[in-house]
PDB file of C-alpha atoms in Angstrom:
ATOM      1  CA  UNK A 322     -56.025  96.000 174.114  1.00 49.00           C
ATOM      2  CA  UNK A 323     -52.522  97.458 174.340  1.00 61.00           C
ATOM      3  CA  UNK A 324     -51.249  94.214 175.866  1.00 55.00           C
ATOM      4  CA  UNK A 325     -52.652  92.225 172.941  1.00 74.00           C
ATOM      5  CA  UNK A 326     -50.823  94.467 170.464  1.00 77.00           C
ATOM      6  CA  UNK A 327     -47.582  93.998 172.406  1.00 76.00           C
ATOM      7  CA  UNK A 328     -48.105  90.224 172.459  1.00 74.00           C
ATOM      8  CA  UNK A 329     -48.727  90.174 168.692  1.00 75.00           C
ATOM      9  CA  UNK A 330     -45.651  92.324 168.087  1.00 77.00           C
ATOM     10  CA  UNK A 331     -43.501  89.918 170.128  1.00 78.00           C
ATOM     11  CA  UNK A 332     -44.814  86.955 168.171  1.00 76.00           C
ATOM     12  CA  UNK A 333     -44.279  88.762 164.859  1.00 76.00           C
ATOM     13  CA  UNK A 334     -40.680  89.594 165.775  1.00 78.00           C
ATOM     14  CA  UNK A 335     -40.113  85.976 166.738  1.00 78.00           C
ATOM     15  CA  UNK A 336     -41.472  84.706 163.427  1.00 77.00           C
ATOM     16  CA  UNK A 337     -39.341  87.183 161.479  1.00 77.00           C
ATOM     17  CA  UNK A 338     -36.253  86.013 163.420  1.00 78.00           C
ATOM     18  CA  UNK A 339     -37.075  82.444 162.465  1.00 78.00           C
ATOM     19  CA  UNK A 340     -37.474  83.449 158.804  1.00 77.00           C
ATOM     20  CA  UNK A 341     -34.196  85.363 158.896  1.00 77.00           C
ATOM     21  CA  UNK A 342     -32.465  82.326 160.373  1.00 75.00           C
ATOM     22  CA  UNK A 343     -33.788  80.290 157.466  1.00 72.00           C
ATOM     23  CA  UNK A 344     -32.586  82.681 154.803  1.00 71.00           C
ATOM     24  CA  UNK A 345     -29.098  83.166 156.240  1.00 70.00           C
ATOM     25  CA  UNK A 346     -28.014  79.767 154.938  1.00 64.00           C
ATOM     26  CA  UNK A 347     -28.530  80.958 151.348  1.00 63.00           C
ATOM     27  CA  UNK A 348     -27.115  84.463 151.470  1.00 65.00           C
ATOM     28  CA  UNK A 349     -24.001  85.383 149.566  1.00 53.00           C
ATOM     29  CA  UNK A 350     -22.706  87.328 152.560  1.00 51.00           C
ATOM     30  CA  UNK A 351     -23.183  84.447 154.982  1.00 51.00           C
ATOM     31  CA  UNK A 352     -19.938  82.491 154.799  1.00 55.00           C
ATOM     32  CA  UNK A 353     -20.601  80.458 157.933  1.00 58.00           C
ATOM     33  CA  UNK A 354     -22.363  77.342 156.781  1.00 64.00           C
ATOM     34  CA  UNK A 355     -21.476  75.137 159.688  1.00 73.00           C
ATOM     35  CA  UNK A 356     -19.928  71.760 158.991  1.00 76.00           C
ATOM     36  CA  UNK A 357     -18.975  71.033 155.399  1.00 73.00           C
ATOM     37  CA  UNK A 358     -17.892  67.499 154.544  1.00 77.00           C
ATOM     38  CA  UNK A 359     -16.746  66.764 150.984  1.00 76.00           C
ATOM     39  CA  UNK A 360     -18.449  63.627 149.689  1.00 75.00           C
ATOM     40  CA  UNK A 361     -19.371  61.699 146.588  1.00 74.00           C
ATOM     41  CA  UNK A 362     -22.963  61.334 147.923  1.00 70.00           C
ATOM     42  CA  UNK A 363     -22.138  57.962 149.481  1.00 74.00           C
ATOM     43  CA  UNK A 364     -18.993  58.393 151.554  1.00 75.00           C
ATOM     44  CA  UNK A 365     -17.067  61.320 152.929  1.00 75.00           C
ATOM     45  CA  UNK A 366     -14.015  61.885 150.742  1.00 76.00           C
ATOM     46  CA  UNK A 367     -12.033  64.259 152.914  1.00 77.00           C
ATOM     47  CA  UNK A 368     -11.838  65.885 156.316  1.00 82.00           C
ATOM     48  CA  UNK A 369     -14.843  67.906 157.454  1.00 81.00           C
ATOM     49  CA  UNK A 370     -14.420  71.650 157.808  1.00 77.00           C
ATOM     50  CA  UNK A 371     -15.893  73.177 160.958  1.00 79.00           C
ATOM     51  CA  UNK A 372     -16.033  76.759 159.663  1.00 76.00           C
ATOM     52  CA  UNK A 373     -17.783  79.189 161.980  1.00 75.00           C
ATOM     53  CA  UNK A 374     -20.070  76.550 163.518  1.00 79.00           C
ATOM     54  CA  UNK A 375     -20.475  78.748 166.574  1.00 80.00           C
ATOM     55  CA  UNK A 376     -22.063  81.478 164.437  1.00 77.00           C
ATOM     56  CA  UNK A 377     -24.483  78.998 162.878  1.00 77.00           C
ATOM     57  CA  UNK A 378     -25.444  77.766 166.345  1.00 81.00           C
ATOM     58  CA  UNK A 379     -25.786  81.372 167.528  1.00 81.00           C
ATOM     59  CA  UNK A 380     -28.244  82.077 164.692  1.00 78.00           C
ATOM     60  CA  UNK A 381     -30.199  79.064 165.932  1.00 80.00           C
ATOM     61  CA  UNK A 382     -29.918  79.997 169.614  1.00 84.00           C
ATOM     62  CA  UNK A 383     -31.211  83.576 169.299  1.00 82.00           C
ATOM     63  CA  UNK A 384     -34.662  82.651 167.892  1.00 82.00           C
ATOM     64  CA  UNK A 385     -34.831  79.701 170.309  1.00 82.00           C
ATOM     65  CA  UNK A 386     -34.075  82.031 173.209  1.00 83.00           C
ATOM     66  CA  UNK A 387     -36.837  84.399 172.083  1.00 81.00           C
ATOM     67  CA  UNK A 388     -39.148  81.408 171.692  1.00 79.00           C
ATOM     68  CA  UNK A 389     -38.424  80.249 175.245  1.00 81.00           C
ATOM     69  CA  UNK A 390     -38.981  83.788 176.562  1.00 80.00           C
ATOM     70  CA  UNK A 391     -42.259  83.966 174.661  1.00 77.00           C
ATOM     71  CA  UNK A 392     -43.368  80.690 176.224  1.00 77.00           C
ATOM     72  CA  UNK A 393     -42.457  82.056 179.673  1.00 79.00           C
ATOM     73  CA  UNK A 394     -44.346  85.316 179.087  1.00 77.00           C
ATOM     74  CA  UNK A 395     -47.374  83.703 177.466  1.00 73.00           C
ATOM     75  CA  UNK A 396     -47.462  80.069 178.562  1.00 72.00           C
ATOM     76  CA  UNK A 397     -49.726  77.748 176.661  1.00 69.00           C
ATOM     77  CA  UNK A 398     -47.968  74.510 177.458  1.00 68.00           C
ATOM     78  CA  UNK A 399     -51.085  72.376 177.085  1.00 73.00           C
ATOM     79  CA  UNK A 400     -51.682  73.642 173.575  1.00 74.00           C
ATOM     80  CA  UNK A 401     -48.039  73.210 172.640  1.00 73.00           C
ATOM     81  CA  UNK A 402     -47.934  69.619 173.929  1.00 76.00           C
ATOM     82  CA  UNK A 403     -51.189  68.925 172.087  1.00 80.00           C
ATOM     83  CA  UNK A 404     -49.543  70.162 168.883  1.00 78.00           C
ATOM     84  CA  UNK A 405     -46.519  67.960 169.552  1.00 78.00           C
ATOM     85  CA  UNK A 406     -48.820  64.955 170.037  1.00 81.00           C
ATOM     86  CA  UNK A 407     -50.717  65.662 166.831  1.00 84.00           C
ATOM     87  CA  UNK A 408     -47.400  65.844 164.931  1.00 80.00           C
ATOM     88  CA  UNK A 409     -46.088  62.567 166.252  1.00 84.00           C
ATOM     89  CA  UNK A 410     -44.647  61.546 162.868  1.00 88.00           C
ATOM     90  CA  UNK A 411     -42.461  64.650 162.755  1.00 87.00           C
ATOM     91  CA  UNK A 412     -41.325  64.069 166.329  1.00 86.00           C
ATOM     92  CA  UNK A 413     -40.651  60.426 165.399  1.00 90.00           C
ATOM     93  CA  UNK A 414     -38.518  61.557 162.468  1.00 91.00           C
ATOM     94  CA  UNK A 415     -36.492  63.834 164.752  1.00 90.00           C
ATOM     95  CA  UNK A 416     -36.204  60.948 167.222  1.00 91.00           C
ATOM     96  CA  UNK A 417     -34.889  58.704 164.447  1.00 93.00           C
ATOM     97  CA  UNK A 418     -32.299  61.361 163.604  1.00 92.00           C
ATOM     98  CA  UNK A 419     -31.282  61.343 167.279  1.00 93.00           C
ATOM     99  CA  UNK A 420     -31.119  57.552 167.272  1.00 94.00           C
ATOM    100  CA  UNK A 421     -28.816  57.693 164.247  1.00 92.00           C
ATOM    101  CA  UNK A 422     -26.161  59.076 166.572  1.00 91.00           C
ATOM    102  CA  UNK A 423     -25.605  55.498 167.754  1.00 93.00           C
ATOM    103  CA  UNK A 424     -24.461  54.262 164.315  1.00 90.00           C
ATOM    104  CA  UNK A 425     -22.983  57.424 162.854  1.00 87.00           C
ATOM    105  CA  UNK A 426     -19.485  57.325 161.424  1.00 83.00           C
ATOM    106  CA  UNK A 427     -19.079  61.070 161.976  1.00 84.00           C
ATOM    107  CA  UNK A 428     -20.613  61.416 165.452  1.00 88.00           C
ATOM    108  CA  UNK A 429     -19.756  65.116 165.860  1.00 87.00           C
ATOM    109  CA  UNK A 430     -21.248  66.046 162.483  1.00 86.00           C
ATOM    110  CA  UNK A 431     -24.403  64.017 163.185  1.00 88.00           C
ATOM    111  CA  UNK A 432     -24.779  65.589 166.616  1.00 90.00           C
ATOM    112  CA  UNK A 433     -24.406  69.077 165.129  1.00 87.00           C
ATOM    113  CA  UNK A 434     -27.004  68.379 162.419  1.00 87.00           C
ATOM    114  CA  UNK A 435     -29.339  66.788 165.006  1.00 91.00           C
ATOM    115  CA  UNK A 436     -29.188  69.927 167.162  1.00 88.00           C
ATOM    116  CA  UNK A 437     -30.005  72.091 164.120  1.00 85.00           C
ATOM    117  CA  UNK A 438     -32.874  69.774 163.096  1.00 88.00           C
ATOM    118  CA  UNK A 439     -34.331  69.716 166.612  1.00 88.00           C
ATOM    119  CA  UNK A 440     -34.203  73.503 166.958  1.00 85.00           C
ATOM    120  CA  UNK A 441     -35.737  74.180 163.563  1.00 84.00           C
ATOM    121  CA  UNK A 442     -38.470  71.578 164.152  1.00 87.00           C
ATOM    122  CA  UNK A 443     -39.358  73.122 167.500  1.00 83.00           C
ATOM    123  CA  UNK A 444     -39.594  76.569 165.896  1.00 82.00           C
ATOM    124  CA  UNK A 445     -41.788  75.230 163.072  1.00 83.00           C
ATOM    125  CA  UNK A 446     -44.160  73.532 165.503  1.00 83.00           C
ATOM    126  CA  UNK A 447     -44.391  76.758 167.518  1.00 80.00           C
ATOM    127  CA  UNK A 448     -45.303  78.713 164.385  1.00 80.00           C
ATOM    128  CA  UNK A 449     -47.907  76.095 163.478  1.00 80.00           C
ATOM    129  CA  UNK A 450     -49.378  76.234 166.985  1.00 78.00           C
ATOM    130  CA  UNK A 451     -49.688  79.974 167.535  1.00 74.00           C
ATOM    131  CA  UNK A 452     -50.273  81.418 164.066  1.00 77.00           C
ATOM    132  CA  UNK A 453     -53.274  80.947 161.872  1.00 80.00           C
ATOM    133  CA  UNK A 454     -52.821  80.754 158.117  1.00 84.00           C
ATOM    134  CA  UNK A 455     -53.763  84.397 157.500  1.00 87.00           C
ATOM    135  CA  UNK A 456     -51.174  85.763 159.953  1.00 81.00           C
ATOM    136  CA  UNK A 457     -48.507  83.439 158.639  1.00 81.00           C
ATOM    137  CA  UNK A 458     -49.135  84.461 155.040  1.00 86.00           C
ATOM    138  CA  UNK A 459     -49.047  88.137 156.049  1.00 83.00           C
ATOM    139  CA  UNK A 460     -45.692  87.635 157.797  1.00 79.00           C
ATOM    140  CA  UNK A 461     -44.286  85.703 154.850  1.00 82.00           C
ATOM    141  CA  UNK A 462     -45.476  88.414 152.448  1.00 85.00           C
ATOM    142  CA  UNK A 463     -43.597  91.110 154.338  1.00 83.00           C
ATOM    143  CA  UNK A 464     -40.531  88.917 154.600  1.00 82.00           C
ATOM    144  CA  UNK A 465     -40.472  88.080 150.881  1.00 84.00           C
ATOM    145  CA  UNK A 466     -41.033  91.741 149.951  1.00 86.00           C
ATOM    146  CA  UNK A 467     -37.960  92.729 151.940  1.00 85.00           C
ATOM    147  CA  UNK A 468     -35.907  89.913 150.358  1.00 83.00           C
ATOM    148  CA  UNK A 469     -37.117  90.916 146.874  1.00 85.00           C
ATOM    149  CA  UNK A 470     -36.260  94.586 147.283  1.00 88.00           C
ATOM    150  CA  UNK A 471     -32.879  93.794 148.828  1.00 86.00           C
ATOM    151  CA  UNK A 472     -32.077  91.483 145.911  1.00 84.00           C
ATOM    152  CA  UNK A 473     -33.186  94.087 143.405  1.00 86.00           C
ATOM    153  CA  UNK A 474     -31.049  96.713 145.153  1.00 88.00           C
ATOM    154  CA  UNK A 475     -27.969  94.486 145.099  1.00 84.00           C
ATOM    155  CA  UNK A 476     -28.464  93.767 141.377  1.00 85.00           C
ATOM    156  CA  UNK A 477     -28.734  97.461 140.488  1.00 88.00           C
ATOM    157  CA  UNK A 478     -26.305  99.039 142.943  1.00 90.00           C
ATOM    158  CA  UNK A 479     -23.754  96.228 143.282  1.00 86.00           C
ATOM    159  CA  UNK A 480     -23.924  94.301 139.987  1.00 85.00           C
ATOM    160  CA  UNK A 481     -20.623  92.516 140.672  1.00 84.00           C
ATOM    161  CA  UNK A 482     -22.321  90.848 143.647  1.00 78.00           C
ATOM    162  CA  UNK A 483     -25.884  90.593 142.357  1.00 77.00           C
ATOM    163  CA  UNK A 484     -25.240  89.224 138.857  1.00 78.00           C
ATOM    164  CA  UNK A 485     -23.416  85.955 138.314  1.00 79.00           C
ATOM    165  CA  UNK A 486     -20.299  85.943 136.157  1.00 78.00           C
ATOM    166  CA  UNK A 487     -19.498  82.237 135.977  1.00 75.00           C
ATOM    167  CA  UNK A 488     -19.222  80.553 132.581  1.00 75.00           C
ATOM    168  CA  UNK A 489     -22.543  78.736 132.608  1.00 79.00           C
ATOM    169  CA  UNK A 490     -24.531  81.369 134.466  1.00 80.00           C
ATOM    170  CA  UNK A 491     -23.219  84.574 132.893  1.00 80.00           C
ATOM    171  CA  UNK A 492     -25.702  87.396 133.455  1.00 79.00           C
ATOM    172  CA  UNK A 493     -28.050  85.452 135.732  1.00 83.00           C
ATOM    173  CA  UNK A 494     -29.308  87.421 138.689  1.00 83.00           C
ATOM    174  CA  UNK A 495     -28.536  86.051 142.121  1.00 80.00           C
ATOM    175  CA  UNK A 496     -29.366  89.162 144.185  1.00 78.00           C
ATOM    176  CA  UNK A 497     -28.455  88.780 147.850  1.00 78.00           C
ATOM    177  CA  UNK A 498     -28.060  85.015 147.411  1.00 77.00           C
ATOM    178  CA  UNK A 499     -24.916  83.103 146.554  1.00 71.00           C
ATOM    179  CA  UNK A 500     -26.479  81.482 143.486  1.00 72.00           C
ATOM    180  CA  UNK A 501     -29.408  82.038 141.159  1.00 76.00           C
ATOM    181  CA  UNK A 502     -31.307  78.951 142.352  1.00 75.00           C
ATOM    182  CA  UNK A 503     -32.158  80.213 145.867  1.00 75.00           C
ATOM    183  CA  UNK A 504     -33.194  83.551 144.341  1.00 74.00           C
ATOM    184  CA  UNK A 505     -35.498  81.709 141.934  1.00 79.00           C
ATOM    185  CA  UNK A 506     -37.011  79.683 144.779  1.00 77.00           C
ATOM    186  CA  UNK A 507     -37.696  82.784 146.865  1.00 76.00           C
ATOM    187  CA  UNK A 508     -39.136  84.687 143.931  1.00 78.00           C
ATOM    188  CA  UNK A 509     -41.414  81.768 143.024  1.00 78.00           C
ATOM    189  CA  UNK A 510     -42.842  81.746 146.533  1.00 70.00           C
TER     190      UNK A 510
END
C-alpha cells in the first residue's frame, strides 16, 4: 500500500514537472525562449537569436530525465510501445518533422525545434498511457489553481508586472504571464 502511494506521488511529480515546463514558455519572468528568428511568416528576415537555448533544453531535459527514471523504476515497456503503435499518426507527424531536416534552410533551428517536439510528444504519450482521465483532470485542476492564485497575487502585490501598460492593452491583467492572451487561455481552461 505504501509503495503504491510512493509510485503515485512520483507520477504526480512528473506530471507537474511536465505542466511547469509547458507554462514556462508563457511566463513574464522566463526570458529564455530558445531560438527566435525574425520573419514575415514566409521567409526569415534577419539572423536568428540563440538566447539561452541551453536553459530551454534543460527545462526539457529535467522532466525527460524523471520520465526515464520512472520507466526504469516501474517498467511497462509493452504498454508504452502499444500506446506508441496506437498513436501512429502522431509518431508519423514527428517523423515528418525529423525528415524536414533534409530540406531545411535553417538546419540548426529545425534540429532544435525537432528535439523539443520529440521530447514534448514523448511526455504527452507517457501521460496518456499512465494516467486515466480522472487523475489527469485532478492534476490539471491543482496546477491551474496554483497558476490562478500566483497571477492574482502578482496583479495585487506587483501591479507594474501584473497589469499591462501598453497603449492598446492599458489596464488588462496579464498576471504571471508576459501578455494577457496566455492568461486568458489559462483562465478559460
